[in-house]
GROMACS .gro file of C-alpha atoms in nm:
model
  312
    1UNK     CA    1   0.000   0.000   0.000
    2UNK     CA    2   0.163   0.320  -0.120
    3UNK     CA    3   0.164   0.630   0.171
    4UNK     CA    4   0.257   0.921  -0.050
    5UNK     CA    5   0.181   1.206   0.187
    6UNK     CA    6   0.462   1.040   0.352
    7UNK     CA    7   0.718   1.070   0.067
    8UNK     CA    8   1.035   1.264   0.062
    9UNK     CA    9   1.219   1.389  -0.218
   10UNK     CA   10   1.531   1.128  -0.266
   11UNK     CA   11   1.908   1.307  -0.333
   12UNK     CA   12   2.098   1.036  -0.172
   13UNK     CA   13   2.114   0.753   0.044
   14UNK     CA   14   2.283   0.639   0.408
   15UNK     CA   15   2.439   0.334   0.359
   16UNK     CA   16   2.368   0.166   0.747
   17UNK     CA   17   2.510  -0.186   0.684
   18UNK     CA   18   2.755  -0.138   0.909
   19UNK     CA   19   2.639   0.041   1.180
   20UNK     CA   20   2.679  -0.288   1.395
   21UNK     CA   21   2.983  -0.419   1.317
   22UNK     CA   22   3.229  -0.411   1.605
   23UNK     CA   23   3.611  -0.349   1.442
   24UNK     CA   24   3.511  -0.164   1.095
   25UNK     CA   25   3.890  -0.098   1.026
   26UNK     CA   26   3.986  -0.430   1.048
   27UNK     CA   27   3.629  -0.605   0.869
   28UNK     CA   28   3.753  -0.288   0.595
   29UNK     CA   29   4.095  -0.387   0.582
   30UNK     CA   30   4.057  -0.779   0.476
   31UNK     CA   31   3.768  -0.661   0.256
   32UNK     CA   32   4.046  -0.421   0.071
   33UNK     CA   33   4.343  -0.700   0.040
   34UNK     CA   34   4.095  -0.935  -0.106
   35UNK     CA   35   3.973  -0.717  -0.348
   36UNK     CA   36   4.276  -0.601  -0.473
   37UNK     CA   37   4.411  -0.929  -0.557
   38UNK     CA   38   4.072  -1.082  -0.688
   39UNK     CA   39   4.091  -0.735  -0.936
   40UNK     CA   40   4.481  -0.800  -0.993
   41UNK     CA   41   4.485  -1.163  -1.059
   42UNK     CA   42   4.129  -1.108  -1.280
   43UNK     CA   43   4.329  -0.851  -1.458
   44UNK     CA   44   4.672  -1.135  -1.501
   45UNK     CA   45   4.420  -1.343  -1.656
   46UNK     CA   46   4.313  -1.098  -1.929
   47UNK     CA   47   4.615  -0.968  -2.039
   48UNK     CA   48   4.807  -1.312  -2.077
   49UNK     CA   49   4.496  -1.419  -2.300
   50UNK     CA   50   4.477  -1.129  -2.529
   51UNK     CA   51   4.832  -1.066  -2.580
   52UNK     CA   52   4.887  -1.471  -2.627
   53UNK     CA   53   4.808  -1.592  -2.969
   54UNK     CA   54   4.821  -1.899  -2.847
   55UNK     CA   55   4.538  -1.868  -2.613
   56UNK     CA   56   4.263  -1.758  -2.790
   57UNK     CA   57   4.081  -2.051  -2.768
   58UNK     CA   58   3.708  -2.073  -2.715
   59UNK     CA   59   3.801  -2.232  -2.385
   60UNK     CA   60   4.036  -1.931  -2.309
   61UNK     CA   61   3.803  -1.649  -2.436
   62UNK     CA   62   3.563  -1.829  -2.193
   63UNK     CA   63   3.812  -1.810  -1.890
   64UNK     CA   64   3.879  -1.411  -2.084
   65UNK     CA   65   3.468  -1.322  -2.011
   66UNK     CA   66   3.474  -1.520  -1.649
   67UNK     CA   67   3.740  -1.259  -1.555
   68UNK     CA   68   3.579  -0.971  -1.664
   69UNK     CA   69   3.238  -1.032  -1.510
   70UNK     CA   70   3.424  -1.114  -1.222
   71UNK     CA   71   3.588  -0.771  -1.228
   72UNK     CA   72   3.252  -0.578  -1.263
   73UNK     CA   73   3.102  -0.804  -0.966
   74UNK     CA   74   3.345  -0.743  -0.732
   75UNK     CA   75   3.357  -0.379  -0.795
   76UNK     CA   76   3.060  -0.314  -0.842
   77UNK     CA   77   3.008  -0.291  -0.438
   78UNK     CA   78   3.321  -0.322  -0.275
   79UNK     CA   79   3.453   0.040  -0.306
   80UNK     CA   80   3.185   0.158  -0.172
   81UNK     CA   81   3.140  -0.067   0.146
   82UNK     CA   82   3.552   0.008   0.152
   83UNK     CA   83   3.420   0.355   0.179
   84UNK     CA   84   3.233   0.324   0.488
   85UNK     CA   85   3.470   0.088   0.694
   86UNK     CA   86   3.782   0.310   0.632
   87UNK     CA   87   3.675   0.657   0.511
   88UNK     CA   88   3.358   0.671   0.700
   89UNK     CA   89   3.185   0.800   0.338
   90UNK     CA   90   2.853   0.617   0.411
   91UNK     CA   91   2.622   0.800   0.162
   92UNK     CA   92   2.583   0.802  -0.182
   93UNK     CA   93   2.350   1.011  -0.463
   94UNK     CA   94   2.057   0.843  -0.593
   95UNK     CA   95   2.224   0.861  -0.926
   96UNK     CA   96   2.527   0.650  -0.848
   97UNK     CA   97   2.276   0.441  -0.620
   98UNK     CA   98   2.049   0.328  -0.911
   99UNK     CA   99   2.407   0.289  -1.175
  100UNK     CA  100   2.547   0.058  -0.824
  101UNK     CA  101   2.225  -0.159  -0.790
  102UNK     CA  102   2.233  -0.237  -1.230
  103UNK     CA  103   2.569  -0.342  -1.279
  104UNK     CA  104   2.555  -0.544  -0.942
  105UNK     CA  105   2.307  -0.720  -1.097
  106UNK     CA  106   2.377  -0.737  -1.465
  107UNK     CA  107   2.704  -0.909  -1.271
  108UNK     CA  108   2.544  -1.145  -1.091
  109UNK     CA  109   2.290  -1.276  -1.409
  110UNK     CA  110   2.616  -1.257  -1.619
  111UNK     CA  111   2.808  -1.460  -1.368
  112UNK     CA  112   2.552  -1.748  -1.355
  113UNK     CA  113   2.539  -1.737  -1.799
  114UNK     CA  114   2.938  -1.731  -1.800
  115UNK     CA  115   2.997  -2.021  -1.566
  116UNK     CA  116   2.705  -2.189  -1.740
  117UNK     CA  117   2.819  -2.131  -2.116
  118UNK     CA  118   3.192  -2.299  -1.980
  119UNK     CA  119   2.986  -2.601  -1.822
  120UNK     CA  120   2.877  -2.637  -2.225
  121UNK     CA  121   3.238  -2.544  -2.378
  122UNK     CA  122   3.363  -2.841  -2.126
  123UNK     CA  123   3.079  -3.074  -2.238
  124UNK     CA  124   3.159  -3.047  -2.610
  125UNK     CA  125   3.553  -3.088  -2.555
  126UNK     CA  126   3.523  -3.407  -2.350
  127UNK     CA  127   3.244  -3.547  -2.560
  128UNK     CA  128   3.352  -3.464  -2.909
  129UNK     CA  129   3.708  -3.402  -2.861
  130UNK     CA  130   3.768  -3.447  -3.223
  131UNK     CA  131   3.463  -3.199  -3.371
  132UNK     CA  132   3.518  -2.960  -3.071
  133UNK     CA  133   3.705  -2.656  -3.286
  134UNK     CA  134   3.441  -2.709  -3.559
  135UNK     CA  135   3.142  -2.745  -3.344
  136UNK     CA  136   3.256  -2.398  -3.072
  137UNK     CA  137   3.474  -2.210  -3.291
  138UNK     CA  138   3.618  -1.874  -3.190
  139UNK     CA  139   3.346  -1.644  -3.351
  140UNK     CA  140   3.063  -1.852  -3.286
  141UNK     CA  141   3.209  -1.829  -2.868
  142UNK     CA  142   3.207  -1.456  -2.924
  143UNK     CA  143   2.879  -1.403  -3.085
  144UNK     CA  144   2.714  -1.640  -2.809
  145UNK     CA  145   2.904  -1.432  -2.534
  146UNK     CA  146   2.766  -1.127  -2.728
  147UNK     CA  147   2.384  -1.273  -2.716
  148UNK     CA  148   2.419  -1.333  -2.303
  149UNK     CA  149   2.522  -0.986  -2.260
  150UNK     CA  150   2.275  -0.868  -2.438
  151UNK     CA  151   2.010  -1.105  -2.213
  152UNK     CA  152   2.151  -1.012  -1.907
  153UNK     CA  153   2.161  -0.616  -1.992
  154UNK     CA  154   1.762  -0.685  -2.082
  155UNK     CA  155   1.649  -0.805  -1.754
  156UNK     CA  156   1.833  -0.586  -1.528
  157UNK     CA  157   1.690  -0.295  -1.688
  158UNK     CA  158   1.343  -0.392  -1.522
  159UNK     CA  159   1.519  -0.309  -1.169
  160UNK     CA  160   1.531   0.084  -1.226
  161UNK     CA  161   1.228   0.067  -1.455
  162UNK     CA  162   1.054  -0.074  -1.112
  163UNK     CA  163   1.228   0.141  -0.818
  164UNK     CA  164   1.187   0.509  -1.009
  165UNK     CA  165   0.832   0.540  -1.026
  166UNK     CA  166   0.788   0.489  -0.653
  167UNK     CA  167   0.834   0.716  -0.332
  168UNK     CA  168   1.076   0.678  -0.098
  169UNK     CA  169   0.972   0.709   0.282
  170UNK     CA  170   1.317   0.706   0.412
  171UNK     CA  171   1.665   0.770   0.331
  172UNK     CA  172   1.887   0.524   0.506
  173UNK     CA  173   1.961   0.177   0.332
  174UNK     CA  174   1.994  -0.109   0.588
  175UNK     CA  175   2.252  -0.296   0.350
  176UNK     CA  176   2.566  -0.268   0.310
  177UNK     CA  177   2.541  -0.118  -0.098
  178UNK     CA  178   2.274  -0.064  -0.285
  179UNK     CA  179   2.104  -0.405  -0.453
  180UNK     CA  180   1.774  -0.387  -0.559
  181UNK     CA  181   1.590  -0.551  -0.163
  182UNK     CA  182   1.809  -0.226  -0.005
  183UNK     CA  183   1.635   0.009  -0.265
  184UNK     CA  184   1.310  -0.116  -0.224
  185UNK     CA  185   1.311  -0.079   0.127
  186UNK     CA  186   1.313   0.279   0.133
  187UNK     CA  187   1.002   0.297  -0.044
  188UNK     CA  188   0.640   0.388   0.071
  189UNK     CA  189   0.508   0.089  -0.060
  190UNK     CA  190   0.428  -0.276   0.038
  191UNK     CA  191   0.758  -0.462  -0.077
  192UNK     CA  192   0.664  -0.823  -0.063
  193UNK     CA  193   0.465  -0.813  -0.385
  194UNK     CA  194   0.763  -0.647  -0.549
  195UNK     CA  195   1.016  -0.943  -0.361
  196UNK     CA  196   0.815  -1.206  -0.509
  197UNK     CA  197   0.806  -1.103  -0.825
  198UNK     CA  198   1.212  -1.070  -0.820
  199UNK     CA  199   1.204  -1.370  -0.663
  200UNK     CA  200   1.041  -1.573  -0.923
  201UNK     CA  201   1.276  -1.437  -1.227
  202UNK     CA  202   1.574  -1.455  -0.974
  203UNK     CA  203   1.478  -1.797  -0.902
  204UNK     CA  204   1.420  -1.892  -1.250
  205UNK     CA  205   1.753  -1.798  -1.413
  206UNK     CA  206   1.893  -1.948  -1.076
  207UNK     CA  207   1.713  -2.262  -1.184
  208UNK     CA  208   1.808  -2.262  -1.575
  209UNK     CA  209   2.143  -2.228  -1.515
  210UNK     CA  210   2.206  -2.428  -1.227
  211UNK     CA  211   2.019  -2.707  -1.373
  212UNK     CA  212   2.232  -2.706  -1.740
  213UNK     CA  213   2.540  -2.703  -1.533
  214UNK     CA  214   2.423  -3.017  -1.329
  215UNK     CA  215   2.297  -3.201  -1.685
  216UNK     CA  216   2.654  -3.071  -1.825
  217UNK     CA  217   2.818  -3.244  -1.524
  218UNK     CA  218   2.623  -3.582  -1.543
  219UNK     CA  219   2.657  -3.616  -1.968
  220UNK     CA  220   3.065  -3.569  -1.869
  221UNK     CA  221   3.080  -3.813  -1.538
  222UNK     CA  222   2.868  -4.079  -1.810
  223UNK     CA  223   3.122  -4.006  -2.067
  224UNK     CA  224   3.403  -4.048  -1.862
  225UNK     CA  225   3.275  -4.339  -1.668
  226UNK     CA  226   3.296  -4.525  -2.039
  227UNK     CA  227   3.609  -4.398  -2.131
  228UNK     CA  228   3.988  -4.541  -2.047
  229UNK     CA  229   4.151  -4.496  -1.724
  230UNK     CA  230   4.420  -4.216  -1.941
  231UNK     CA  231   4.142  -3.998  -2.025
  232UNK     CA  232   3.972  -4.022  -1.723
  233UNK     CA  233   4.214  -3.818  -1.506
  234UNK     CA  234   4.219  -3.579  -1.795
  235UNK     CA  235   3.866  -3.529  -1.821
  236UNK     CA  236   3.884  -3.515  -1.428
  237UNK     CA  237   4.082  -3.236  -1.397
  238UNK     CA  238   3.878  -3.049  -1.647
  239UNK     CA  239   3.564  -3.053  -1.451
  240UNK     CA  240   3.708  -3.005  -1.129
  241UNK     CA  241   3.810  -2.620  -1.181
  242UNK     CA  242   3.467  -2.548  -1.265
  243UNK     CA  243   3.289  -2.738  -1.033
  244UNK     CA  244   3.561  -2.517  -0.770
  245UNK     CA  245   3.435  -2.208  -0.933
  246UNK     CA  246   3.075  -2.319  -0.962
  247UNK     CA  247   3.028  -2.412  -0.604
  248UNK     CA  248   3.208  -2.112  -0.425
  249UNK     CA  249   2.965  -1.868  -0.669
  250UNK     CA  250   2.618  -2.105  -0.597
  251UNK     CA  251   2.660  -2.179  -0.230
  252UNK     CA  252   2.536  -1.828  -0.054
  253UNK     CA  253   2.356  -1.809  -0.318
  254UNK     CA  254   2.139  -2.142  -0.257
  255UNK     CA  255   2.112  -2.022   0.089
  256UNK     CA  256   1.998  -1.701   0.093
  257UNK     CA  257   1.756  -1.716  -0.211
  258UNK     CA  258   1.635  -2.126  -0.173
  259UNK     CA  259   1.673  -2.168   0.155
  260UNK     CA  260   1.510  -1.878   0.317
  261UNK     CA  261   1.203  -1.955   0.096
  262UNK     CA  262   1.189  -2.315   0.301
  263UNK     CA  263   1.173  -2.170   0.674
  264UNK     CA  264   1.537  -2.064   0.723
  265UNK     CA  265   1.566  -1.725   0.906
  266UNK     CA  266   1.895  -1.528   0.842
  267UNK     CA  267   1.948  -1.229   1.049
  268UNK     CA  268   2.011  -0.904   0.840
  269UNK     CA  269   2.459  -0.953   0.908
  270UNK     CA  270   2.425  -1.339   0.806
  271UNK     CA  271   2.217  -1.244   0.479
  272UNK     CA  272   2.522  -0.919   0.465
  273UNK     CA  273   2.799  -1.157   0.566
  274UNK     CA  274   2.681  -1.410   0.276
  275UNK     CA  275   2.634  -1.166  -0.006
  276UNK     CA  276   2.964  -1.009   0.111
  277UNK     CA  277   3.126  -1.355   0.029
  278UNK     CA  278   2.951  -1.435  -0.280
  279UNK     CA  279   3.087  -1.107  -0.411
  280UNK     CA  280   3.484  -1.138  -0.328
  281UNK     CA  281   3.473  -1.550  -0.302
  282UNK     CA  282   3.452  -1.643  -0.715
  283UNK     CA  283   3.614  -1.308  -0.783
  284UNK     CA  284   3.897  -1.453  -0.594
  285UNK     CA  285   3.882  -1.810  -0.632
  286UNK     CA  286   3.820  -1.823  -1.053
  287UNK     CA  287   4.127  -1.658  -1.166
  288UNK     CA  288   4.389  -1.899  -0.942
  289UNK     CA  289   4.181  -2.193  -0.992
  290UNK     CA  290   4.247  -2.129  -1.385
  291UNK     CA  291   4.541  -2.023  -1.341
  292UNK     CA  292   4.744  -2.283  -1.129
  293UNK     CA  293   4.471  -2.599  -1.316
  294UNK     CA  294   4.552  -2.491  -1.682
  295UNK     CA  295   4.875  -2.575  -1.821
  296UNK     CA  296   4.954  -2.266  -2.075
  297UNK     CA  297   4.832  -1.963  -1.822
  298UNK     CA  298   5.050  -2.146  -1.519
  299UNK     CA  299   5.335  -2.240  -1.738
  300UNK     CA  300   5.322  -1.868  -1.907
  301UNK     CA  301   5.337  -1.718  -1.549
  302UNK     CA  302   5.648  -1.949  -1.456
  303UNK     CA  303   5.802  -1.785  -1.743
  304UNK     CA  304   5.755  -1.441  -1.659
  305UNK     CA  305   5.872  -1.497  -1.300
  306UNK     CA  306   6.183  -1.702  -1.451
  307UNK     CA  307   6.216  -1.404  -1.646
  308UNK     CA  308   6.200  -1.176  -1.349
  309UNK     CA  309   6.482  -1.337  -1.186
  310UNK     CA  310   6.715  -1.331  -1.434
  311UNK     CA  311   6.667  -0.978  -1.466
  312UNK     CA  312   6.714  -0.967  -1.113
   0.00000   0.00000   0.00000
């Protein structure tokens, strides 16, 4: 129900996330160091596959888009809860608000399509190792990377489209950046109608992609389960980087969008804590898994640090 006479005119918003946390310095501190290398070793990532002919791959332009989603997740919040635990700058215009809570998102759906469209580039190369660079060549990866951005840049676009038409009753967020439950909170209306219908195309893309990865996973497991006891390591340590990446991405969010649906209560700093980690964990955790599990990025990084101390 909508309380307009209660409205205020919106310029920019408190950012109250951390209001209870007890050592801010320290909590903004780790949060800094993490984020720094997830953006630095993101960054390694892209630069040895661009500038290495030998890389571009579909598999590698893959890893290429992983890391640059990865880059836009991560920043897309951190600086500003950085912000608050170390510069005490805990507001931020409506503008920059509305820009924050898109690109979180348009991260977030584009993280789920990359680490599903790799679950598919694995699938092929186990399965038809021999058709693989005719079946996923280089342009078609690019144009189908093209088509999810494109996806994923349509359905965020219904977040502003939703939150700018309404009044806001208050101007303090309770999270810790602004995402599209912090927004809606300030509003003079009844939110739950708004949360379910998130819910249901949040759940859904949750649910499409989650559910090709698994099918991905048991076509491989099949295929390897028939093949010989060579390929099997092979084709073991193939799947295992993703499935590192996959799970570290899925797992907060499984619990704070599934879960919570079936009776679990999360206080307000668990639901923080666990979006806090779904943002810096993959960030993190993709570019060394593909970095110290694939052969030409590791071995092209021993070279440089060879390289290095020679100079030295």
């Amino acid at each position: 129900m909508s309380l307009p006479n209660a409205s205020i005119k919106v310029t920019h918003f408190i950012i109250g996330g951390f209001d209870t946390v007890n050592r801010p310095i320290a909590v903004g501190v780790v949060i800094l160091i993490i984020y720094i290398l997830a953006v630095f070793a993101n960054t390694v990532n892209i630069l040895f596959i661009i500038f290495d002919k030998r890389l571009h791959k579909p598999m590698y332009l893959l890893v290429c888009n992983l890391a640059v989603v990865d880059i836009i997740y991560t920043s897309s919040a951190t600086p500003t809860m950085i912000g608050v635990l170390l510069a005490d700058v805990n507001t931020i215009s409506y503008v920059e608000c509305l820009i924050q809570m898109c690109v979180f998102h348009l991260a977030m759906v584009m993280e789920r399509f990359a680490l599903a469209i790799m679950a598919f580039d694995r699938l092929i190369a186990i399965i038809f190792p021999f058709h693989y660079h005719s079946y996923l060549t280089n342009t078609r990866t690019v144009f189908l990377t093209y088509i999810l951005w494109i996806i994923g840049c349509g359905t965020v676009v219904l977040f502003p489209a939703t939150v700018i038409p309404l009044p806001h009753c208050t101007l303090r967020l309770k999270y810790n950046f602004c995402d599209y439950a912090a927004v809606m909170r300030t509003t003079c209306v009844n939110v739950d109608e708004y949360f379910n219908q998130s819910a249901i195309w949040s759940f859904f893309i949750l649910f499409f992609t989650f559910t090709f990865i698994c099918l991905s996973y048991c076509a491989i497991l099949f295929f390897v389960k028939l093949s010989s006891n060579n390929d099997k390591k092979k084709m073991g340590s193939t799947l295992v980087s993703h499935a590192i990446c996959v799970t570290c991405f899925y797992s907060p969010i499984f619990i704070i969008v599934i879960l919570t649906r079936f009776g679990v209560v999360l206080s307000l700093d668990e639901r923080q804590g666990l979006l806090i980690g779904n943002i810096l964990g993959p960030s993190l955790v993709n570019p060394f898994v593909y970095c110290l599990r694939t052969t030409e990025i590791k071995n092209k990084i021993v070279k440089i640090f060879k390289q290095i101390l020679r100079f030295l």
